[in-house]
């Protein structure tokens, strides 16, 4: 048995891809290790969505130089979005690197590693495929740990957001055949998975490019019918594509969790136009209103970019106002960084000074902390269904789980509850999580199907 050290950067899509990497290399006799010193093969699955993410990859590669010097036999490879973006150039920049594989080339990894071993060359595989079979694993999902799992349903993106590198590094939209997805979800349910997160850059475009394929709303309906699956989530949905049928599905499907991540990026129409997002602030608010009319308890989260080129104080102010107006439960916020090949990097100077960007970021974050705290406090006194994920990050002997609205709950209870759906009484709140206790008298199935506050 050989050892594989696998480091994942970035999004959930990359986490799913890393699980696939572990599986395909497992079949070649590699076992995943936590210890880089013991590794025969070191693979970095990388992210280039923002400059900071990309810099992390180069620092990690820098640290690996010493390992390569000590043990020449170790193979070091880079996959994912930085690999796709840089290709051959990565090999030049990093002399101790042995191989590069792009976002569509995980199925080729065994061949690529073998090439390094037998031919002693430095292969680069970054071809894009239009046929979705490159996303399939012939032997299917073999190992899952825990009761939550990711399932990629599509890759790539056909949108043209001016700041975004994703279409360049993940390619055009390609959807997996629905029967493969449903087979995978059934197999996961058979192994005890109760919650699935369906992944794609823009899941609401699922199937649109494939004649005869299910729509995303129909796919959700089929997943909802699979026995054993209790909770369904998905990410991400582009606001422009939040269609009436998807809104309807939120009202109809009992297993679809009441949480939607709907990235808005900015509250200013001027910035949204420069970002080429394809909607106005009013369009966005209208969709949220329709969704809340059909599923009032839905929790909302979003992504915000501050310091986009030309962002004035007023335009930034519009974003702060929008946060108040929508009342998000959670946000992910970033300072703008120009990315290679993107339209915004070509058209506009990155003209907002770093300290202004940082100041705007901290204003967004402190406003959101107030809003999140307010919203979390509203949950106190209620009983919520949580899926226990294991020991709490607080390291205070507590366990943690997530509500259907995606809030973290920390509470005292046996670790043996990991993987179980239990009822928690909410006794306190912070801006980032809830505090609870096991509600002994009730089981999850006694709860209102929505897991709403009593
Ligand atoms: N649809 C995708 C979006 C991927 S990028 C998804 O599945 O989530 C994730 C987030 O990173 C974006 O929503 C945006 O807020 C942020 N982001 C992307 N490019 C960026 C850039 N050049 N600078 C700063 N933030 C960026
Ligand atoms: Fe990026 Fe916009 Fe697609 S943010 S992933 S181009 S929807």
Coordinates of C-alpha atoms and ligand atoms in Angstrom, one line a residue:
X1 CA 0.0 0.0 0.0
X2 CA 1.2 3.5 -0.9
X3 CA 0.2 6.7 0.8
X4 CA -1.6 9.7 -0.7
X5 CA -1.5 13.1 0.9
X6 CA -4.3 15.2 -0.5
X7 CA -4.9 18.9 0.3
X8 CA -8.1 20.6 -0.8
X9 CA -8.4 24.3 -1.4
X10 CA -11.6 26.2 -2.1
X11 CA -15.2 25.2 -2.6
X12 CA -17.4 22.3 -2.0
X13 CA -17.1 21.3 -5.6
X14 CA -13.4 20.8 -4.9
X15 CA -14.2 18.7 -1.8
X16 CA -16.4 16.4 -4.0
X17 CA -13.6 16.2 -6.6
X18 CA -11.1 15.3 -3.8
X19 CA -13.3 12.5 -2.7
X20 CA -13.2 11.3 -6.3
X21 CA -9.4 11.7 -6.5
X22 CA -9.1 9.6 -3.3
X23 CA -11.3 6.9 -4.9
X24 CA -9.6 6.7 -8.2
X25 CA -6.1 6.6 -6.6
X26 CA -7.5 4.1 -4.0
X27 CA -8.0 1.7 -6.8
X28 CA -4.3 2.1 -7.7
X29 CA -3.3 1.0 -4.2
X30 CA -3.0 4.5 -2.5
X31 CA -4.4 5.0 0.9
X32 CA -5.1 8.6 2.1
X33 CA -2.8 9.7 4.9
X34 CA -2.9 12.9 7.1
X35 CA 0.9 12.9 7.3
X36 CA 2.7 14.6 4.4
X37 CA 6.1 13.1 5.6
X38 CA 4.8 9.6 5.0
X39 CA 3.3 10.3 1.6
X40 CA 4.5 8.7 -1.7
X41 CA 2.1 10.9 -3.7
X42 CA 1.2 14.5 -2.7
X43 CA -1.7 16.1 -4.6
X44 CA -3.0 19.7 -4.2
X45 CA -6.6 20.2 -5.4
X46 CA -6.5 24.0 -6.0
X47 CA -8.7 27.1 -6.2
X48 CA -8.1 30.3 -8.2
X49 CA -11.3 32.1 -7.7
X50 CA -9.7 34.9 -5.8
X51 CA -6.1 36.0 -5.6
X52 CA -5.7 35.0 -2.0
X53 CA -6.8 31.5 -2.7
X54 CA -4.3 31.2 -5.4
X55 CA -1.5 32.6 -3.3
X56 CA -2.2 29.9 -0.6
X57 CA -1.5 27.2 -3.3
X58 CA 1.9 28.7 -4.1
X59 CA 2.8 28.9 -0.4
X60 CA 1.8 25.3 0.1
X61 CA 3.9 24.3 -2.9
X62 CA 6.9 26.3 -1.6
X63 CA 6.7 24.2 1.6
X64 CA 6.8 21.0 -0.3
X65 CA 10.2 21.8 -1.9
X66 CA 12.1 20.5 1.2
X67 CA 10.2 17.2 1.2
X68 CA 11.1 16.7 -2.5
X69 CA 14.7 17.4 -1.7
X70 CA 14.7 14.9 1.1
X71 CA 12.9 12.2 -0.8
X72 CA 13.3 12.4 -4.5
X73 CA 10.9 9.5 -5.0
X74 CA 7.9 11.4 -3.8
X75 CA 5.5 12.5 -6.6
X76 CA 4.0 16.0 -6.3
X77 CA 1.0 17.0 -8.4
X78 CA -1.4 20.0 -8.7
X79 CA -5.0 19.7 -9.9
X80 CA -8.1 21.9 -9.9
X81 CA -8.5 25.5 -11.0
X82 CA -4.9 26.8 -10.6
X83 CA -3.7 23.8 -12.6
X84 CA -6.3 24.5 -15.3
X85 CA -5.4 28.2 -15.4
X86 CA -1.6 27.8 -15.5
X87 CA -1.1 24.4 -17.1
X88 CA 2.5 24.0 -18.4
X89 CA 3.5 27.4 -16.8
X90 CA 3.1 25.8 -13.4
X91 CA 5.8 23.2 -14.2
X92 CA 8.2 26.0 -15.2
X93 CA 7.4 28.1 -12.1
X94 CA 7.7 25.1 -9.7
X95 CA 10.7 22.9 -10.6
X96 CA 9.9 20.3 -7.9
X97 CA 6.4 19.7 -9.4
X98 CA 5.9 16.4 -11.3
X99 CA 2.4 16.6 -12.8
X100 CA -0.5 18.9 -13.5
X101 CA -4.1 17.8 -14.1
X102 CA -7.0 20.1 -14.9
X103 CA -10.6 20.2 -13.6
X104 CA -11.9 17.7 -16.2
X105 CA -9.1 15.2 -15.8
X106 CA -9.5 13.4 -12.6
X107 CA -10.5 10.1 -14.4
X108 CA -7.1 10.3 -16.1
X109 CA -5.1 10.6 -12.9
X110 CA -4.0 7.0 -12.6
X111 CA -2.5 7.1 -16.1
X112 CA -0.8 10.5 -15.4
X113 CA 0.8 9.2 -12.2
X114 CA 1.9 6.0 -14.0
X115 CA 3.5 8.2 -16.7
X116 CA 5.6 9.9 -14.1
X117 CA 6.7 6.6 -12.6
X118 CA 7.5 4.8 -15.9
X119 CA 8.5 7.5 -18.4
X120 CA 9.9 9.9 -15.8
X121 CA 8.4 12.8 -17.7
X122 CA 6.3 15.7 -16.3
X123 CA 2.8 15.3 -17.8
X124 CA 0.2 18.1 -18.1
X125 CA -3.4 17.1 -18.8
X126 CA -5.8 20.1 -19.0
X127 CA -8.2 19.1 -21.8
X128 CA -11.9 20.1 -21.5
X129 CA -14.6 17.6 -22.4
X130 CA -18.2 18.3 -23.5
X131 CA -19.4 14.7 -22.9
X132 CA -20.4 14.4 -19.2
X133 CA -18.8 11.0 -18.8
X134 CA -15.6 12.5 -17.6
X135 CA -17.5 13.2 -14.3
X136 CA -18.3 9.6 -13.8
X137 CA -16.5 7.1 -11.7
X138 CA -17.0 3.6 -13.2
X139 CA -17.3 1.9 -9.8
X140 CA -19.5 4.6 -8.3
X141 CA -19.3 6.0 -4.8
X142 CA -17.4 3.5 -2.7
X143 CA -16.8 5.2 0.6
X144 CA -18.7 7.8 2.5
X145 CA -18.1 8.9 6.0
X146 CA -20.9 10.4 8.0
X147 CA -24.4 11.0 7.1
X148 CA -24.0 14.0 4.8
X149 CA -22.7 13.9 1.3
X150 CA -22.0 16.1 -1.7
X151 CA -23.1 15.1 -5.2
X152 CA -22.0 17.1 -8.2
X153 CA -24.8 17.4 -10.7
X154 CA -23.2 19.7 -13.2
X155 CA -19.9 21.5 -13.8
X156 CA -18.9 24.7 -15.5
X157 CA -20.8 27.9 -16.1
X158 CA -22.3 29.7 -19.1
X159 CA -22.7 33.0 -17.4
X160 CA -20.4 35.9 -18.1
X161 CA -20.0 37.6 -14.7
X162 CA -17.1 40.0 -15.5
X163 CA -15.1 39.3 -12.3
X164 CA -15.3 35.5 -12.4
X165 CA -12.6 33.0 -13.5
X166 CA -14.8 30.0 -13.1
X167 CA -16.1 29.7 -16.7
X168 CA -12.4 29.8 -17.8
X169 CA -11.1 27.1 -15.4
X170 CA -14.2 24.9 -15.2
X171 CA -15.4 25.3 -18.8
X172 CA -18.9 25.5 -20.2
X173 CA -21.9 24.0 -18.5
X174 CA -22.1 20.2 -18.6
X175 CA -24.8 18.3 -16.7
X176 CA -24.4 14.7 -15.5
X177 CA -27.2 12.4 -16.7
X178 CA -30.0 12.3 -14.1
X179 CA -30.1 8.5 -13.9
X180 CA -26.4 8.5 -12.7
X181 CA -27.1 11.2 -10.1
X182 CA -30.2 9.4 -8.8
X183 CA -28.3 6.1 -8.7
X184 CA -25.5 7.8 -6.7
X185 CA -28.0 9.4 -4.3
X186 CA -29.7 6.0 -3.8
X187 CA -26.4 4.3 -3.1
X188 CA -25.6 7.0 -0.6
X189 CA -28.9 6.5 1.1
X190 CA -28.3 2.8 1.3
X191 CA -25.1 3.5 3.2
X192 CA -26.8 5.7 5.7
X193 CA -26.5 9.1 4.3
X194 CA -29.5 11.3 5.2
X195 CA -28.5 14.7 3.8
X196 CA -27.4 15.4 0.3
X197 CA -26.0 18.7 -1.1
X198 CA -26.4 18.9 -4.9
X199 CA -23.5 20.9 -6.3
X200 CA -23.0 23.0 -9.4
X201 CA -21.9 26.5 -10.3
X202 CA -25.4 27.3 -11.4
X203 CA -27.6 24.4 -10.5
X204 CA -30.7 26.0 -11.9
X205 CA -29.4 25.6 -15.4
X206 CA -29.2 21.8 -14.8
X207 CA -30.2 19.8 -17.9
X208 CA -30.9 22.9 -20.1
X209 CA -28.2 22.0 -22.5
X210 CA -29.2 18.3 -22.8
X211 CA -32.3 17.5 -24.9
X212 CA -34.8 15.4 -23.0
X213 CA -33.1 15.8 -19.6
X214 CA -35.0 16.6 -16.4
X215 CA -35.1 20.2 -15.3
X216 CA -33.5 21.0 -12.0
X217 CA -36.9 21.3 -10.3
X218 CA -37.8 17.8 -11.6
X219 CA -34.5 16.4 -10.5
X220 CA -35.2 17.7 -7.0
X221 CA -38.6 16.0 -7.1
X222 CA -36.9 12.7 -7.9
X223 CA -34.3 13.0 -5.2
X224 CA -37.1 13.9 -2.7
X225 CA -38.7 10.5 -3.5
X226 CA -35.6 8.5 -2.5
X227 CA -36.2 6.6 0.8
X228 CA -33.7 7.3 3.5
X229 CA -32.8 10.8 2.3
X230 CA -34.3 13.2 4.8
X231 CA -32.7 16.5 3.8
X232 CA -31.8 18.0 0.4
X233 CA -29.7 21.1 -0.1
X234 CA -28.2 22.6 -3.2
X235 CA -25.7 25.3 -4.2
X236 CA -25.4 27.6 -6.1
X237 CA -28.3 29.3 -7.9
X238 CA -27.9 32.4 -10.0
X239 CA -30.6 35.0 -9.1
X240 CA -31.5 35.5 -12.8
X241 CA -32.4 31.8 -13.0
X242 CA -34.4 31.5 -9.8
X243 CA -37.4 30.5 -11.8
X244 CA -41.0 30.2 -10.7
X245 CA -40.9 26.4 -10.9
X246 CA -37.9 26.4 -8.5
X247 CA -39.7 28.7 -6.1
X248 CA -42.7 26.3 -6.3
X249 CA -40.5 23.4 -5.4
X250 CA -39.5 25.2 -2.2
X251 CA -43.1 25.2 -1.2
X252 CA -43.8 21.6 -2.3
X253 CA -40.9 19.3 -1.4
X254 CA -40.9 18.4 2.3
X255 CA -37.2 17.2 2.3
X256 CA -35.9 20.4 0.6
X257 CA -34.3 22.3 3.5
X258 CA -35.5 25.9 4.0
X259 CA -32.3 27.6 3.1
X260 CA -31.2 29.2 -0.2
X261 CA -27.8 30.6 -1.1
X262 CA -28.5 33.3 -3.6
X263 CA -25.3 35.4 -4.3
X264 CA -26.2 39.0 -4.9
X265 CA -22.6 40.4 -5.1
X266 CA -23.7 44.1 -4.8
X267 CA -26.7 46.2 -3.9
X268 CA -25.9 48.8 -6.5
X269 CA -27.4 48.7 -10.0
X270 CA -24.3 50.4 -11.4
X271 CA -21.9 47.8 -10.0
X272 CA -24.3 45.0 -10.9
X273 CA -24.2 46.2 -14.5
X274 CA -20.4 46.4 -14.5
X275 CA -20.3 43.0 -13.0
X276 CA -22.6 41.8 -15.9
X277 CA -24.8 39.9 -13.5
X278 CA -27.9 40.3 -15.6
X279 CA -30.3 41.5 -12.9
X280 CA -31.0 44.7 -11.1
X281 CA -31.5 45.2 -7.3
X282 CA -35.2 45.4 -7.9
X283 CA -35.3 42.1 -9.9
X284 CA -33.4 40.4 -7.1
X285 CA -35.7 41.8 -4.3
X286 CA -38.7 40.7 -6.4
X287 CA -37.5 37.1 -6.5
X288 CA -36.8 37.0 -2.8
X289 CA -40.3 38.4 -2.2
X290 CA -41.9 35.7 -4.3
X291 CA -39.8 33.0 -2.6
X292 CA -40.7 34.2 0.9
X293 CA -44.4 34.3 -0.1
X294 CA -44.2 30.6 -0.9
X295 CA -41.9 29.5 1.9
X296 CA -41.9 32.2 4.6
X297 CA -39.4 30.5 6.9
X298 CA -36.7 30.2 4.2
X299 CA -33.2 31.3 5.5
X300 CA -31.1 33.2 3.0
X301 CA -27.4 33.5 2.5
X302 CA -25.4 35.4 -0.1
X303 CA -22.0 36.4 -1.5
X304 CA -20.8 40.0 -1.5
X305 CA -17.8 41.6 -3.3
X306 CA -16.6 44.9 -2.1
X307 CA -14.2 47.2 -3.9
X308 CA -15.2 46.3 -7.4
X309 CA -13.6 48.7 -9.9
X310 CA -15.2 52.2 -9.7
X311 CA -17.3 51.4 -6.6
X312 CA -18.2 54.8 -5.1
X313 CA -19.2 55.4 -1.5
X314 CA -22.8 55.6 -2.6
X315 CA -22.7 52.4 -4.5
X316 CA -21.1 50.7 -1.5
X317 CA -23.8 52.2 0.7
X318 CA -26.4 50.6 -1.5
X319 CA -24.9 47.2 -0.6
X320 CA -25.2 47.9 3.2
X321 CA -28.8 49.0 2.7
X322 CA -29.5 45.8 0.8
X323 CA -28.2 43.7 3.6
X324 CA -30.6 45.4 6.0
X325 CA -33.5 45.2 3.6
X326 CA -33.1 41.4 2.9
X327 CA -32.0 40.5 6.4
X328 CA -29.7 37.6 5.4
X329 CA -29.0 34.9 7.9
X330 CA -25.4 34.6 6.7
X331 CA -23.1 36.2 4.2
X332 CA -19.7 35.4 2.6
X333 CA -17.9 38.6 1.8
X334 CA -14.8 39.2 -0.3
X335 CA -12.6 42.1 -1.5
X336 CA -12.4 42.2 -5.3
X337 CA -9.3 40.9 -6.9
X338 CA -8.7 41.0 -10.7
X339 CA -8.4 37.5 -12.1
X340 CA -6.5 36.4 -15.3
X341 CA -8.6 36.3 -18.5
X342 CA -11.7 38.0 -16.9
X343 CA -13.5 40.9 -18.5
X344 CA -13.3 43.1 -15.5
X345 CA -9.5 42.7 -15.3
X346 CA -9.3 43.6 -19.0
X347 CA -11.8 46.5 -19.0
X348 CA -11.2 48.2 -15.6
X349 CA -8.3 49.3 -13.4
X350 CA -8.4 47.8 -10.0
X351 CA -8.8 51.4 -8.7
X352 CA -10.1 51.0 -5.2
X353 CA -7.2 51.3 -2.7
X354 CA -6.6 48.2 -0.5
X355 CA -7.3 50.1 2.7
X356 CA -10.7 51.2 1.3
X357 CA -11.5 47.6 0.3
X358 CA -10.5 46.4 3.8
X359 CA -12.6 49.1 5.5
X360 CA -15.6 48.3 3.3
X361 CA -15.2 44.6 4.1
X362 CA -15.1 45.2 7.8
X363 CA -18.2 47.4 7.6
X364 CA -20.1 44.8 5.7
X365 CA -19.1 42.1 8.2
X366 CA -19.9 44.1 11.3
X367 CA -23.3 45.0 10.0
X368 CA -24.0 41.4 9.1
X369 CA -22.9 40.3 12.6
X370 CA -25.6 42.5 14.1
X371 CA -28.2 41.2 11.6
X372 CA -27.2 37.5 12.2
X373 CA -27.3 37.9 15.9
X374 CA -30.8 39.5 15.7
X375 CA -32.0 36.7 13.6
X376 CA -30.4 34.0 15.7
X377 CA -31.9 35.4 18.9
X378 CA -35.4 35.0 17.3
X379 CA -34.8 31.2 17.4
X380 CA -34.4 31.1 21.2
X381 CA -37.1 29.1 22.9
X382 CA -37.9 27.0 19.8
X383 CA -37.2 23.4 19.1
X384 CA -35.3 22.5 15.9
X385 CA -34.4 19.4 14.2
X386 CA -30.6 19.1 13.9
X387 CA -28.3 16.6 12.1
X388 CA -25.5 15.9 14.5
X389 CA -22.1 16.3 12.8
X390 CA -19.8 15.4 15.6
X391 CA -17.7 17.2 18.2
X392 CA -18.1 21.0 18.4
X393 CA -15.3 23.3 17.2
X394 CA -15.6 25.0 20.5
X395 CA -13.7 22.1 22.0
X396 CA -15.7 22.4 25.2
X397 CA -17.0 18.9 25.3
X398 CA -20.1 19.8 23.3
X399 CA -21.3 18.3 20.1
X400 CA -22.6 20.3 17.1
X401 CA -25.3 19.9 14.4
X402 CA -27.1 22.0 11.8
X403 CA -30.7 23.0 11.6
X404 CA -32.6 22.6 8.4
X405 CA -32.1 26.4 7.9
X406 CA -28.3 25.7 8.1
X407 CA -27.6 27.2 11.5
X408 CA -25.0 25.6 13.7
X409 CA -26.2 24.5 17.1
X410 CA -23.7 23.6 19.9
X411 CA -25.0 21.5 22.7
X412 CA -24.1 18.9 25.3
X413 CA -24.8 15.3 24.3
X414 CA -23.0 12.0 23.6
X415 CA -20.8 11.9 20.5
X416 CA -22.5 8.7 19.7
X417 CA -25.4 10.8 18.3
X418 CA -23.1 11.7 15.3
X419 CA -25.1 11.2 12.2
X420 CA -28.5 11.2 13.9
X421 CA -31.4 13.6 13.5
X422 CA -32.3 14.9 17.0
X423 CA -34.5 17.6 18.5
X424 CA -32.7 20.5 20.1
X425 CA -34.3 23.2 22.3
X426 CA -32.6 26.5 21.5
X427 CA -31.5 28.3 24.7
X428 CA -29.1 31.0 23.4
X429 CA -27.6 32.6 20.3
X430 CA -24.4 34.2 19.1
X431 CA -23.9 35.9 15.7
X432 CA -22.5 32.7 14.2
X433 CA -24.3 29.9 16.0
X434 CA -27.1 28.8 18.3
X435 CA -26.7 27.2 21.8
X436 CA -29.1 24.3 22.6
X437 CA -29.9 21.4 24.7
X438 CA -31.2 18.0 23.8
X439 CA -35.0 18.0 23.9
X440 CA -35.4 14.6 25.5
X441 CA -39.2 14.5 25.4
X442 CA -39.4 14.9 21.7
X443 CA -37.8 13.0 18.8
X444 CA -37.2 14.6 15.5
X445 CA -40.2 12.9 14.0
X446 CA -42.5 14.5 16.5
X447 CA -41.5 17.9 15.2
X448 CA -43.3 20.0 12.7
X449 CA -42.1 18.7 9.4
X450 CA -40.3 22.0 8.8
X451 CA -38.4 21.7 12.1
X452 CA -39.8 25.2 12.9
X453 CA -39.9 26.9 16.2
X454 CA -42.6 25.6 18.5
Ligands
LIG1 N1 -21.6 30.3 -8.9 C1 -20.5 30.1 -8.1 C2 -19.7 31.3 -7.8 C3 -18.3 30.8 -7.6 S1 -17.3 32.0 -7.0 C4 -20.8 29.2 -6.9 O1 -21.0 28.1 -7.1 O2 -20.7 29.6 -5.7 C5 -17.8 32.2 -5.3 C6 -17.8 33.7 -4.9 O3 -16.5 34.2 -5.0 C7 -18.6 34.6 -5.9 O4 -20.0 34.5 -5.6 C8 -18.0 35.9 -5.6 O5 -18.7 36.5 -4.5 C9 -16.6 35.6 -5.2 N2 -15.7 36.0 -6.2 C10 -15.6 35.4 -7.5 N3 -14.6 36.1 -8.2 C11 -14.1 37.1 -7.4 C12 -13.1 38.1 -7.6 N4 -12.5 38.2 -8.8 N5 -12.8 38.9 -6.6 C13 -13.5 38.8 -5.4 N6 -14.5 37.8 -5.2 C14 -14.8 37.0 -6.2
LIG2 FE1 -18.9 32.8 -11.8 FE2 -21.1 34.1 -12.4 FE3 -20.8 31.6 -13.1 S1 -20.0 34.1 -10.4 S2 -19.5 30.7 -11.6 S3 -19.6 33.3 -13.9 S4 -22.7 32.6 -12.3

